Amino acid sequence: MSTTLSRRSIVVAAKDQVSCDLAGEAAILNIKNGVYYGLDPVGARIWQLIQQPRSVDEVHETLVGEYEVEPERCAQDLVALLEQLLAEGLIEVREGAAV
Amino acid sequence: MGQLETAPVAINGPGPRVGRDAIARVFLVENHDEAYPLWRASGAKHKILIHVDAHHDIWWAKPKAPITIANFISRALQEEIVREVYWVVPDQTWKSAKNRRHVIRHFQKIARQYPGRRSRAQIEKKGISATLLGRPLHICALDSLPLIEESVLLDIDVDFLLLPRVTYGVNDPHPVLPWCWPEELLARLNTRGVCADLATIAYSVEGGYTPLKWKYLGDELALRLGKPGATGLNLQGMARMREAAQADGRGELAVAEEKYQQARALLPGSAAPVWHLAKLYSAMDRQPEAQRMYQQALTLDPSYRTAYNSTGAWSHWNKEFSAAEREHRRILELDPLDACAHLGLAWLEMREKKWSDAEALLRRALELDGGLLDAYRALGDVLVWQGRGEEAIGAYEESLKLALGGHKALNGPIVSSTEHAHIVDPGHWRTYLQLARLYERKGAAAEAISRYRMSAAGGCEGVFLRFRLARLYLKQREGSQAARETWQALKLLPVALGNGGRKIFDPVRQLFQHAYEAWLSR
């Protein structure tokens, strides 16, 4: 398992958590340390997407297709959120295949 | 020739003497746990703490547990900010064996919580001495404080002035007037030679420990600690407030009005005199003046717009429903826009199963304050009772979102620190359970599963919950998950049966405990 993120990284929600949708937002409880998190609607959509392993690029493309956002800005915000989730132990990261 | 006045100065003394010298660092906080970061920021280390309070605030705080008003001294002990604690309790705590029993029970429960070998406690008629984490803890009255030849951390809760004794397992008694006024408290600390270079004062209105009407006593304490012997307008105003309260207590309402008006003139920036006038006019059936004064008080100090502006919520939780209704209605007469009073009345309608009346009150409460998570939760309950499951889901989810956003439940623990995110909402995980049932009822198995799992992970664990999860997984054709949940349920079965056994055993154990405490406090 990798601990750094690149556009090719494959990300997936970690196993030691439970989460659910709260009217478009998301609540996540880290079972390991009992810390509880909330995600806004865009964060909740990202969380929904990474319930299955996906590359960062793939998530990025989906978001750019769904929201009116500059691709560059979207990439920055996405990576920032994923890094936060990684630091909190809520996602696992694997290196994707080299293109 | 005038008499030479010798001004006592702290030459070579351990620090400013309380009630005689000015204390430079006096901090006023709403909730008592806010004292801890102030001590830490001041760089205090290995200090003696004099904690003047009707509550001990020293429950064991596990290393990563949130710091609350009930445990912040424990954290100060663990971090060696404090090396010795004097918990100064109200005088009547020691008056009789019956009163002493309450403080002894507190002490025994505290001692049981702390890790490490327990030292032998000295339980006497005027005090208790023991150690916690190897550091001395003394519980005593003001007059039993020994001479401490160093500067201490002085920590006062305003509720000390109001609650005449420590209580355990029963509600705090709230007499009409304080049993001890600020001036007297500081004079008695002065007599004991207490020196302090930092003092913290907690109002403790939130939670209902200090009735809002006595909040200003905290301001008076701060004034007197910062400028002992001063006779400025502020202290004159405080003196008029005291005289007014005493007149009010004797039923001399006209005298009380006059004194409050004088206080108002002396304390033009303070909400206290006008708030008291509002209450007085309300009691005198002078509603327009009462309303005007009340609005002025809220303008002068918005913190007076609080759920604890009356004893309504407390009365409700103590099952004194008529008193609760009276209080809520009195507040609405003064302020028709008070959201918490609407919520309180809605709770009462719910007890009577008047669902549509309750719903109307809850919706009004939410119009007035969209952050009242208790109102959303109550609305969810009302909608469930009316068979409107889909709308109930929306209301419950809103309550969870508010809690996630940092909103507090009215009966939640008081946690001031924002260092770590804490859910201050005792009904939070149970709400997930409610949601799971609603989703299950409408056949949304996947949604029900995730909410049951959240509820279980949050602590609402149980045999039935696990069996329900197993059944839902079976519906989803996830056999291995269903088997896992069934196994979990079976593992929990002995605990559930044990709880049943405890229900029988506990009363017997309590009987022995009472007999033992009675013997100790003879």
XYZ file of N, CA, C and O in Angstrom, chain B residues 35 38 40 86 123 197 249 252 262 264 304 404 440 466 469 508:
64
model
N -11.190 26.909 31.790
C -10.104 27.293 32.699
C -8.815 26.535 32.335
O -7.717 27.098 32.401
N -6.510 28.010 29.806
C -5.933 29.259 30.349
C -4.761 28.938 31.270
O -3.725 29.605 31.235
N -2.937 26.288 31.093
C -1.859 25.760 30.252
C -1.135 26.909 29.547
O 0.092 26.957 29.516
N -7.110 21.457 46.260
C -8.036 21.700 47.365
C -9.404 21.960 46.739
O -9.567 22.958 46.027
N -11.071 10.201 55.938
C -12.406 10.801 55.868
C -12.775 11.271 57.265
O -12.913 10.468 58.186
N -1.788 34.400 41.726
C -1.453 35.350 40.663
C -2.289 35.095 39.424
O -2.174 35.817 38.439
N -36.505 38.907 47.608
C -36.624 37.671 48.403
C -37.598 37.833 49.570
O -38.267 36.876 49.968
N -40.689 42.353 49.003
C -40.871 43.826 48.948
C -40.568 44.275 47.520
O -39.471 44.767 47.210
N -31.791 51.779 40.486
C -30.541 52.453 40.880
C -29.339 51.697 40.296
O -28.392 52.304 39.784
N -29.352 49.910 37.673
C -29.363 50.127 36.215
C -28.635 51.421 35.863
O -27.877 51.477 34.884
N -27.613 36.391 27.100
C -28.817 36.174 27.917
C -29.913 35.456 27.119
O -30.889 35.012 27.682
N -22.967 17.059 13.458
C -21.673 16.986 12.753
C -21.081 18.372 12.544
O -19.861 18.543 12.531
N -35.513 0.385 6.921
C -35.856 -1.038 6.876
C -37.346 -1.190 6.577
O -37.750 -2.004 5.750
N -27.831 -6.680 15.972
C -27.026 -7.609 15.163
C -27.898 -8.611 14.424
O -27.622 -8.962 13.285
N -29.348 -6.852 11.494
C -28.343 -6.728 10.434
C -28.208 -8.055 9.687
O -28.141 -8.082 8.459
N -29.452 -4.824 45.658
C -28.873 -5.438 46.861
C -27.518 -4.790 47.143
O -27.198 -4.414 48.271
